[in-house]
Coordinates of C-alpha atoms in Angstrom, one line a residue:
X1 CA -28.2 126.2 42.7
X2 CA -28.6 123.3 44.8
X3 CA -28.9 125.5 48.2
X4 CA -31.4 128.2 46.8
X5 CA -34.1 125.3 47.7
X6 CA -34.3 124.6 51.7
X7 CA -33.4 121.3 52.6
X8 CA -36.5 120.2 52.9
X9 CA -38.6 121.1 49.7
X10 CA -35.4 119.7 47.6
X11 CA -35.8 116.1 49.9
X12 CA -39.8 116.0 48.7
X13 CA -39.1 116.7 44.9
X14 CA -36.0 114.0 45.5
X15 CA -38.7 111.5 47.2
X16 CA -40.7 111.3 43.6
X17 CA -37.8 110.4 41.7
X18 CA -37.2 106.3 40.9
X19 CA -34.0 105.5 42.4
X20 CA -31.8 105.8 38.7
X21 CA -32.8 109.1 39.0
X22 CA -31.6 110.0 42.9
X23 CA -28.2 107.6 40.8
X24 CA -27.8 110.5 38.6
X25 CA -28.4 112.7 40.7
X26 CA -26.4 111.8 43.6
X27 CA -23.1 111.8 40.5
X28 CA -23.7 115.6 39.8
X29 CA -21.6 117.5 42.5
X30 CA -20.1 116.9 45.9
X31 CA -23.5 118.3 47.6
X32 CA -25.9 116.5 46.0
X33 CA -24.5 112.8 47.3
X34 CA -23.7 114.7 50.5
X35 CA -27.5 114.8 50.7
X36 CA -28.5 112.1 49.1
X37 CA -26.7 110.1 51.6
X38 CA -27.7 112.6 54.3
X39 CA -31.2 111.3 53.8
X40 CA -32.7 107.9 55.1
X41 CA -35.6 107.9 53.0
X42 CA -33.3 108.7 49.8
X43 CA -31.1 106.2 51.0
X44 CA -34.2 103.5 51.2
X45 CA -35.5 104.0 48.5
X46 CA -31.8 103.4 47.0
X47 CA -31.3 99.5 49.2
X48 CA -34.7 98.7 48.2
X49 CA -33.8 98.8 44.6
X50 CA -30.5 97.1 44.6
X51 CA -32.3 94.5 47.5
X52 CA -34.8 93.5 45.1
X53 CA -37.5 94.8 46.6
X54 CA -40.5 97.2 46.9
X55 CA -41.6 99.7 49.2
X56 CA -44.7 98.0 51.4
X57 CA -47.3 99.3 52.5
X58 CA -48.2 102.5 54.9
X59 CA -47.0 101.8 59.1
X60 CA -46.0 102.6 61.8
X61 CA -42.7 101.9 61.6
X62 CA -40.1 104.4 60.7
X63 CA -37.8 104.0 58.2
X64 CA -34.5 103.7 59.4
X65 CA -36.5 100.1 61.8
X66 CA -37.3 99.3 57.9
X67 CA -33.8 99.9 57.0
X68 CA -32.0 97.3 60.0
X69 CA -34.5 94.9 58.6
X70 CA -34.0 95.2 54.8
X71 CA -30.0 95.0 56.2
X72 CA -31.0 91.5 58.7
X73 CA -33.4 90.4 55.7
X74 CA -30.5 90.4 53.1
X75 CA -28.1 89.6 55.1
X76 CA -29.8 86.6 56.6
X77 CA -30.9 84.6 52.5
X78 CA -26.4 85.9 51.5
X79 CA -25.7 83.8 53.7
X80 CA -28.4 80.9 54.4
X81 CA -28.3 81.7 58.2
X82 CA -32.1 81.3 59.6
X83 CA -33.4 82.4 63.1
X84 CA -36.3 79.4 63.3
X85 CA -36.5 75.9 62.8
X86 CA -39.9 74.2 62.7
X87 CA -40.5 70.4 62.0
X88 CA -44.8 69.5 61.1
X89 CA -46.6 67.2 61.6
X90 CA -46.5 64.4 60.0
X91 CA -48.4 63.8 56.5
X92 CA -50.4 61.8 55.4
X93 CA -48.7 60.0 52.7
X94 CA -52.2 58.9 50.5
X95 CA -53.4 62.9 50.8
X96 CA -50.6 64.5 47.6
X97 CA -52.5 67.8 47.3
X98 CA -50.3 71.0 48.7
X99 CA -49.9 74.4 47.7
X100 CA -47.4 76.8 48.6
X101 CA -48.1 80.2 47.2
X102 CA -45.1 82.3 48.3
X103 CA -46.9 83.0 52.4
X104 CA -48.8 80.1 52.7
X105 CA -49.1 76.9 53.3
X106 CA -51.8 74.2 52.1
X107 CA -51.9 70.5 53.0
X108 CA -54.5 68.0 52.6
X109 CA -55.5 66.3 56.4
X110 CA -58.4 63.9 56.5
X111 CA -60.3 62.9 53.4
X112 CA -62.0 66.7 53.3
X113 CA -60.2 69.4 55.2
X114 CA -57.0 71.4 54.4
X115 CA -54.5 72.3 56.8
X116 CA -53.2 75.9 56.2
X117 CA -49.8 77.8 57.5
X118 CA -49.2 81.6 57.5
X119 CA -45.5 81.1 57.0
X120 CA -43.9 84.2 59.3
X121 CA -40.6 86.3 58.5
X122 CA -39.1 87.0 60.8
X123 CA -36.4 89.7 58.9
X124 CA -40.1 90.9 57.7
X125 CA -41.8 91.0 61.2
X126 CA -44.6 89.3 59.7
X127 CA -46.5 86.7 62.0
X128 CA -47.6 82.6 61.2
X129 CA -51.0 82.2 61.7
X130 CA -52.3 78.0 60.9
X131 CA -56.2 77.4 60.7
X132 CA -57.8 74.4 58.9
X133 CA -61.2 74.3 56.7
X134 CA -62.8 71.4 56.6
X135 CA -65.6 70.0 54.1
X136 CA -63.6 70.6 50.5
X137 CA -64.5 66.7 50.4
X138 CA -62.8 64.0 48.8
X139 CA -63.2 64.0 45.4
X140 CA -60.4 67.3 44.1
X141 CA -57.7 66.4 42.1
X142 CA -55.4 69.6 42.6
X143 CA -56.0 72.5 44.7
X144 CA -54.6 76.4 44.5
X145 CA -54.2 79.1 46.9
X146 CA -54.7 82.5 46.0
X147 CA -53.1 84.6 49.9
X148 CA -53.7 87.9 48.3
X149 CA -57.6 86.8 47.1
X150 CA -58.7 85.0 50.4
X151 CA -58.9 82.8 47.3
X152 CA -58.4 78.8 47.2
X153 CA -59.4 76.6 44.2
X154 CA -60.9 73.4 44.7
X155 CA -60.3 71.1 40.8
X156 CA -62.5 68.1 40.2
X157 CA -62.6 65.0 37.5
X158 CA -65.3 63.6 36.7
X159 CA -65.3 60.2 35.1
X160 CA -66.1 59.3 31.9
X161 CA -69.9 58.8 31.3
X162 CA -70.4 55.5 29.2
X163 CA -73.4 55.7 27.2
X164 CA -73.7 52.0 25.9
X165 CA -71.1 49.2 25.2
X166 CA -69.0 51.0 23.2
X167 CA -69.8 54.5 23.7
X168 CA -68.4 56.9 26.1
X169 CA -68.7 60.3 27.4
X170 CA -65.3 62.0 28.1
X171 CA -64.0 63.1 31.6
X172 CA -65.2 66.3 33.2
X173 CA -63.7 69.2 34.4
X174 CA -66.5 71.0 37.3
X175 CA -63.7 73.6 39.7
X176 CA -65.0 75.6 43.0
X177 CA -63.9 78.5 44.0
X178 CA -63.2 78.8 48.0
X179 CA -62.8 81.0 50.8
X180 CA -59.1 80.7 51.9
X181 CA -60.1 81.4 55.5
X182 CA -63.4 79.8 55.7
X183 CA -63.8 77.2 53.9
X184 CA -67.0 79.0 52.5
X185 CA -68.2 79.5 48.7
X186 CA -66.2 83.0 47.5
X187 CA -68.3 85.3 47.9
X188 CA -66.8 86.4 44.4
X189 CA -67.4 83.2 43.6
X190 CA -70.2 81.2 42.0
X191 CA -71.6 79.7 44.9
X192 CA -71.8 76.4 42.9
X193 CA -69.1 74.7 40.9
X194 CA -69.1 75.2 37.0
X195 CA -68.2 73.2 34.7
X196 CA -65.7 73.5 31.9
X197 CA -68.3 73.7 28.7
X198 CA -66.8 70.5 27.5
X199 CA -65.4 67.6 28.4
X200 CA -62.2 67.0 28.0
X201 CA -60.3 64.1 25.6
X202 CA -58.1 63.2 28.0
X203 CA -57.9 60.4 30.7
X204 CA -59.1 60.8 34.6
X205 CA -56.5 58.7 36.1
X206 CA -53.5 59.9 34.3
X207 CA -54.2 63.2 34.2
X208 CA -52.0 66.2 35.6
X209 CA -53.2 69.1 36.6
X210 CA -51.5 72.8 36.4
X211 CA -53.4 75.8 37.9
X212 CA -52.7 79.5 38.2
X213 CA -54.2 82.6 39.4
X214 CA -53.8 86.7 38.8
X215 CA -56.8 88.7 39.9
X216 CA -60.3 87.6 38.1
X217 CA -58.5 85.4 35.5
X218 CA -58.4 81.3 36.2
X219 CA -56.1 78.5 33.9
X220 CA -55.9 75.3 34.4
X221 CA -53.4 73.2 31.9
X222 CA -54.6 69.8 31.1
X223 CA -52.0 67.2 30.6
X224 CA -51.5 63.2 30.8
X225 CA -48.3 62.1 31.1
X226 CA -47.4 62.8 27.4
X227 CA -47.3 66.2 27.2
X228 CA -50.0 66.9 24.7
X229 CA -52.8 68.7 26.2
X230 CA -55.1 71.7 27.3
X231 CA -55.5 74.9 28.4
X232 CA -57.9 76.5 29.8
X233 CA -58.8 80.2 30.6
X234 CA -61.6 81.3 33.4
X235 CA -63.3 84.5 34.6
X236 CA -63.4 83.0 36.9
X237 CA -65.2 84.9 39.1
X238 CA -68.3 84.3 36.5
X239 CA -67.3 81.2 35.4
X240 CA -66.7 82.2 32.1
X241 CA -64.8 80.3 29.7
X242 CA -62.2 82.9 28.0
X243 CA -60.1 80.9 26.1
X244 CA -59.2 77.0 25.5
X245 CA -56.3 76.0 23.2
X246 CA -54.9 72.8 22.7
X247 CA -52.0 70.4 20.8
X248 CA -52.7 70.4 17.7
X249 CA -50.6 68.3 14.5
X250 CA -46.9 69.2 15.1
X251 CA -48.3 71.7 17.7
X252 CA -47.3 70.1 22.0
X253 CA -48.3 72.4 24.3
X254 CA -45.5 72.1 27.1
X255 CA -46.6 74.2 30.1
X256 CA -48.1 77.9 31.1
X257 CA -47.7 80.8 33.4
X258 CA -49.4 84.3 33.4
X259 CA -46.6 87.1 33.1
X260 CA -49.4 90.3 34.0
X261 CA -53.0 90.3 34.4
X262 CA -53.3 90.3 30.2
X263 CA -50.6 88.1 29.1
X264 CA -49.6 84.8 30.0
X265 CA -45.7 82.6 28.7
X266 CA -45.9 79.0 26.8
X267 CA -43.8 76.9 26.7
X268 CA -43.7 74.2 23.8
X269 CA -42.9 72.4 20.5
X270 CA -43.8 72.5 16.6
X271 CA -41.4 71.3 13.8
X272 CA -38.9 69.2 16.8
X273 CA -38.6 72.3 18.0
X274 CA -38.9 73.3 21.2
X275 CA -39.5 77.3 23.1
X276 CA -41.5 79.6 24.9
X277 CA -43.6 82.8 23.4
X278 CA -45.9 85.2 24.7
X279 CA -48.9 86.2 24.0
X280 CA -50.9 88.9 24.9
X281 CA -54.8 88.3 26.2
X282 CA -56.2 91.5 24.2
X283 CA -55.2 88.8 21.2
X284 CA -58.5 87.4 19.5
X285 CA -58.3 83.8 19.9
X286 CA -57.9 82.9 16.7
X287 CA -54.5 84.8 16.8
X288 CA -53.0 83.5 19.8
X289 CA -54.1 79.8 18.0
X290 CA -52.3 80.1 15.1
X291 CA -49.6 82.1 17.4
X292 CA -49.0 79.0 19.2
X293 CA -45.3 77.9 18.1
X294 CA -42.5 79.3 20.1
X295 CA -40.9 82.2 19.4
X296 CA -37.8 82.1 21.4
X297 CA -36.0 78.8 20.8
X298 CA -34.0 76.4 22.7
X299 CA -31.1 74.8 20.7
X300 CA -31.7 71.5 18.4
X301 CA -29.3 69.4 18.9
X302 CA -29.9 65.9 17.2
X303 CA -32.0 63.2 17.6
X304 CA -33.1 64.8 20.7
X305 CA -36.5 65.8 22.7
X306 CA -37.6 68.2 25.3
X307 CA -40.2 68.3 27.7
X308 CA -40.7 71.9 29.6
X309 CA -41.6 72.7 32.6
X310 CA -42.5 76.4 33.5
X311 CA -41.6 77.4 37.5
X312 CA -42.9 81.2 37.9
X313 CA -45.4 83.5 40.2
X314 CA -46.0 86.9 39.8
X315 CA -46.6 89.5 41.3
X316 CA -50.4 89.3 42.5
X317 CA -52.6 92.3 42.2
X318 CA -53.3 92.3 45.4
X319 CA -50.8 94.1 47.3
X320 CA -52.1 92.1 50.9
X321 CA -52.7 89.0 51.9
X322 CA -55.1 87.3 54.7
X323 CA -53.6 89.4 57.8
X324 CA -53.8 92.3 55.8
X325 CA -49.6 92.0 55.6
X326 CA -48.0 94.8 57.1
X327 CA -44.8 94.2 55.6
X328 CA -42.2 96.5 55.7
X329 CA -40.9 95.8 51.8
X330 CA -41.8 92.9 49.8
X331 CA -40.2 91.8 46.0
X332 CA -40.7 94.1 43.4
X333 CA -41.4 92.9 40.0
X334 CA -38.5 94.4 37.9
X335 CA -36.0 91.7 39.3
X336 CA -38.4 87.8 39.7
X337 CA -37.0 85.2 37.1
X338 CA -39.0 82.2 35.7
X339 CA -37.3 78.7 36.0
X340 CA -37.8 76.5 33.1
X341 CA -37.0 73.1 34.3
X342 CA -36.3 70.6 30.4
X343 CA -35.9 67.5 30.6
X344 CA -33.7 66.6 27.3
X345 CA -34.8 62.6 25.6
X346 CA -31.4 61.7 23.7
X347 CA -30.0 58.4 22.4
X348 CA -27.8 58.6 24.9
X349 CA -30.5 59.5 28.1
X350 CA -32.6 61.8 30.2
X351 CA -30.8 65.2 30.9
X352 CA -32.3 67.9 33.3
X353 CA -31.7 71.1 33.2
X354 CA -32.3 74.6 34.1
X355 CA -32.5 77.5 32.4
X356 CA -33.3 80.6 34.7
X357 CA -34.9 83.9 33.0
X358 CA -35.4 86.6 34.2
X359 CA -39.0 88.2 32.8
X360 CA -38.0 91.6 32.2
X361 CA -37.0 89.4 28.8
X362 CA -40.4 89.2 28.1
X363 CA -41.4 92.3 29.1
X364 CA -40.1 93.9 27.3
X365 CA -41.2 92.2 24.5
X366 CA -44.7 93.3 25.2
X367 CA -44.9 96.0 23.4
X368 CA -42.6 95.4 20.5
X369 CA -44.5 94.4 17.8
X370 CA -43.7 91.4 16.0
X371 CA -44.2 89.0 12.6
X372 CA -46.4 86.4 13.7
X373 CA -43.4 83.4 11.8
X374 CA -40.9 85.5 13.7
X375 CA -38.8 83.5 16.2
X376 CA -35.2 83.7 17.3
X377 CA -32.8 81.2 18.0
X378 CA -30.8 80.4 21.0
X379 CA -27.8 82.2 20.6
X380 CA -29.7 85.6 20.1
X381 CA -31.9 85.5 22.7
X382 CA -30.4 83.2 25.9
X383 CA -26.0 83.7 25.3
X384 CA -26.3 86.7 26.9
X385 CA -29.2 87.2 28.7
X386 CA -30.0 84.0 30.8
X387 CA -27.9 81.4 32.4
X388 CA -28.2 77.3 31.7
X389 CA -27.8 75.4 34.8
X390 CA -26.7 71.4 34.3
X391 CA -28.3 70.6 36.9
X392 CA -30.8 67.0 38.8
X393 CA -34.1 68.4 39.4
X394 CA -34.9 66.3 42.6
X395 CA -38.2 65.6 42.4
X396 CA -40.7 67.0 40.1
X397 CA -44.2 66.3 42.5
X398 CA -42.7 69.5 45.3
X399 CA -42.4 72.1 42.6
X400 CA -41.7 75.6 44.7
X401 CA -38.3 75.9 43.9
X402 CA -38.1 80.1 42.4
X403 CA -39.2 83.0 44.4
X404 CA -38.1 86.1 43.2
X405 CA -34.6 86.6 41.7
X406 CA -33.9 83.6 43.7
X407 CA -33.8 80.0 43.1
X408 CA -33.1 75.9 44.7
X409 CA -31.5 73.4 44.6
X410 CA -30.7 70.7 46.8
X411 CA -28.5 67.3 46.4
X412 CA -28.8 64.2 49.3
X413 CA -25.2 62.5 50.1
X414 CA -25.0 59.6 51.5
X415 CA -21.1 59.2 53.1
X416 CA -20.8 55.4 54.4
X417 CA -18.3 55.3 57.0
X418 CA -18.6 52.4 59.1
X419 CA -21.1 50.4 59.1
X420 CA -24.4 52.5 59.0
X421 CA -24.7 55.2 56.1
X422 CA -24.8 58.8 56.9
X423 CA -27.0 61.4 55.6
X424 CA -26.4 64.9 54.6
X425 CA -28.3 66.6 53.1
X426 CA -27.3 69.7 50.7
X427 CA -29.2 73.2 50.1
X428 CA -28.1 75.8 47.4
X429 CA -29.5 79.5 47.0
X430 CA -29.2 81.4 43.2
X431 CA -29.5 84.8 44.1
X432 CA -30.6 86.0 40.6
X433 CA -30.4 89.4 41.3
X434 CA -28.9 91.1 38.6
X435 CA -28.8 95.0 40.8
X436 CA -27.4 93.7 44.1
X437 CA -24.9 92.2 41.7
X438 CA -23.4 94.8 39.3
X439 CA -23.9 97.2 42.7
X440 CA -20.7 94.9 44.2
X441 CA -19.2 94.1 41.3
X442 CA -18.6 98.2 40.6
X443 CA -16.9 98.1 44.8
X444 CA -14.6 95.5 44.3
X445 CA -16.5 93.1 45.4
X446 CA -16.6 89.8 43.5
X447 CA -16.3 87.0 46.1
X448 CA -18.9 84.1 45.4
X449 CA -19.8 85.5 41.5
X450 CA -20.2 83.6 39.1
X451 CA -20.2 85.8 35.4
X452 CA -21.0 82.9 33.0
X453 CA -22.4 78.6 32.7
X454 CA -21.0 75.9 31.0
X455 CA -23.0 73.5 30.0
X456 CA -22.2 70.0 28.1
X457 CA -23.8 67.7 26.1
X458 CA -22.5 65.0 24.4
X459 CA -23.1 64.3 20.8
X460 CA -25.4 61.0 19.4
X461 CA -22.6 61.8 16.1
X462 CA -19.3 62.1 17.5
X463 CA -19.0 63.7 13.9
X464 CA -21.3 66.2 14.4
X465 CA -20.4 69.8 14.5
X466 CA -20.3 72.3 16.6
X467 CA -19.0 76.4 17.7
X468 CA -16.2 75.1 20.1
X469 CA -14.6 72.2 18.0
X470 CA -12.7 71.7 20.5
X471 CA -16.1 70.0 22.2
X472 CA -17.6 68.8 19.4
X473 CA -14.6 66.9 18.2
X474 CA -14.8 64.9 22.0
X475 CA -18.3 64.0 21.2
X476 CA -19.9 67.1 22.9
X477 CA -21.6 70.6 22.7
X478 CA -21.0 73.2 24.8
X479 CA -23.8 75.8 25.5
X480 CA -22.5 79.1 27.6
X481 CA -25.3 81.8 28.6
X482 CA -23.5 84.3 31.1
X483 CA -26.3 85.8 33.1
X484 CA -24.3 86.4 37.0
X485 CA -25.2 84.6 40.1
X486 CA -24.3 84.7 43.7
X487 CA -24.8 80.4 45.0
X488 CA -24.4 79.9 49.0
X489 CA -24.6 75.6 49.7
X490 CA -25.6 74.9 53.1
X491 CA -25.2 71.0 54.6
X492 CA -27.9 70.4 56.9
X493 CA -26.9 67.1 59.2
X494 CA -28.5 64.4 60.3
X495 CA -31.0 64.5 62.7
X496 CA -30.9 67.8 63.0
X497 CA -34.3 69.4 61.9
X498 CA -35.8 65.9 63.2
X499 CA -35.8 62.5 62.0
X500 CA -36.2 62.7 59.1
X501 CA -34.4 62.9 55.8
X502 CA -34.7 65.2 53.6
X503 CA -34.8 65.4 49.7
X504 CA -35.9 68.2 48.5
X505 CA -35.9 72.0 49.1
X506 CA -38.4 74.7 48.5
X507 CA -38.4 78.1 48.9
X508 CA -40.6 81.5 49.5
X509 CA -40.3 84.4 50.2
X510 CA -39.2 84.3 54.0
X511 CA -38.9 80.6 54.3
X512 CA -37.0 77.1 53.5
X513 CA -39.2 74.3 53.1
X514 CA -37.7 70.7 53.3
X515 CA -39.2 67.8 52.5
X516 CA -39.3 64.1 53.4
X517 CA -41.6 61.6 51.5
X518 CA -39.2 59.1 50.8
X519 CA -41.7 56.7 53.2
X520 CA -44.9 56.5 50.8
X521 CA -47.3 56.4 53.9
X522 CA -45.6 59.6 55.6
X523 CA -44.0 62.0 54.3
X524 CA -41.7 64.9 56.9
X525 CA -41.8 68.3 56.2
X526 CA -39.1 71.3 58.1
X527 CA -39.8 75.1 57.5
X528 CA -37.0 77.6 57.7
X529 CA -37.7 80.7 58.3
X530 CA -35.2 84.2 58.2

């Protein structure tokens, strides 16, 4: 049957199949296996899927060259072998505006400018580019970059206006959309900044902003040092406020991120229970406001309180960046992970966890109907599909710790030898690419794979019950999660990359970014490119 068609026609038909169908076809017979294995284009499609990648735009690059670059890219990340080191000029510590878009690093320079750098991708053949935009002004509270839309969002917080001796108008928010390449007003946005439709009842100096952009939508979370706050969403091209949610009664809005063009993920607490919920933007606003209570619940240890912060970069709707990127492959939306940074306040002190969740866990919910009051307990949704790591995160300011299926942590190590301490910086990269892990396990490659993670929590009451009686008797609660991962660690010795003592690592598609912010007057940044 297979031989009854010309091989060119058979390959053309097979090229239209997804990688799962190709793998099934490959198992049909010896001839089908030989055909797939002998066809570079079909092999490349399978290799892309295993690597958690999708093919890039059409270019003059051959399939063999793309495959070679893909292998190099994967091997370099698996072994943490970067190909280029660059130390950026020290930044003024008084200017703390920065943003990492995945491809573009934006840093505040002088009082009215932004320094921008498109990070290089050595294996993917992406060039480096630097430029500066001026005239942004010194008054902006925060910013967000979307290189796929040539967009930088600048948020200005205006202080309260006092009216008479006792009354005042609360602080207001004004939003500016600029071109990332020129600094001029963005051609698709409004020519001048626009206000949110009503003032915010938050303190100007204490307000923290969390800005997200996806396609036509711009969302900003406003909060003080307490998690109570607002979540406002606009159609940024016309300046129209689409939604404004506020912490009310016993419901606290902690954090959020876009999942897709028409959905977002919300971290919240209600009735003392912390958790996550998925919201469709196609629902009525009143339905979204009624549905702020968490759906995916976190554990409920006694006398403990949560603070949740989501880390995730959603897949952009536009395929190319500022330079019309011709990278041969890019991160697949299907293999991405979300990291929830958890601070758990217990009677025994503060505990920091990182919770890794495949984005597919939430996307599958968008296609299901559920009751407004339904919820899922921790053991029923997280034990087998996610990973909980006992991991103190060193910085809440330099927070880009997730890229695709990878998650980065860092630890500063101080060795006291002789009169002077020696500083080392340890960086660990976790890879939660389940396709690659299953492929390796099927071929007997188990080295470096961790199948389960165990986290212990000291209970406030040693008599508290737990499903694990042994740990309960010792006064601990035990949480087991079984999302496999690979972990690779590298120690960066002192003075190997400039005169800095790095304390935080961030990650992008093609780089590790190391930060030294010990000196309040100067901040050092190094870029390690793969």
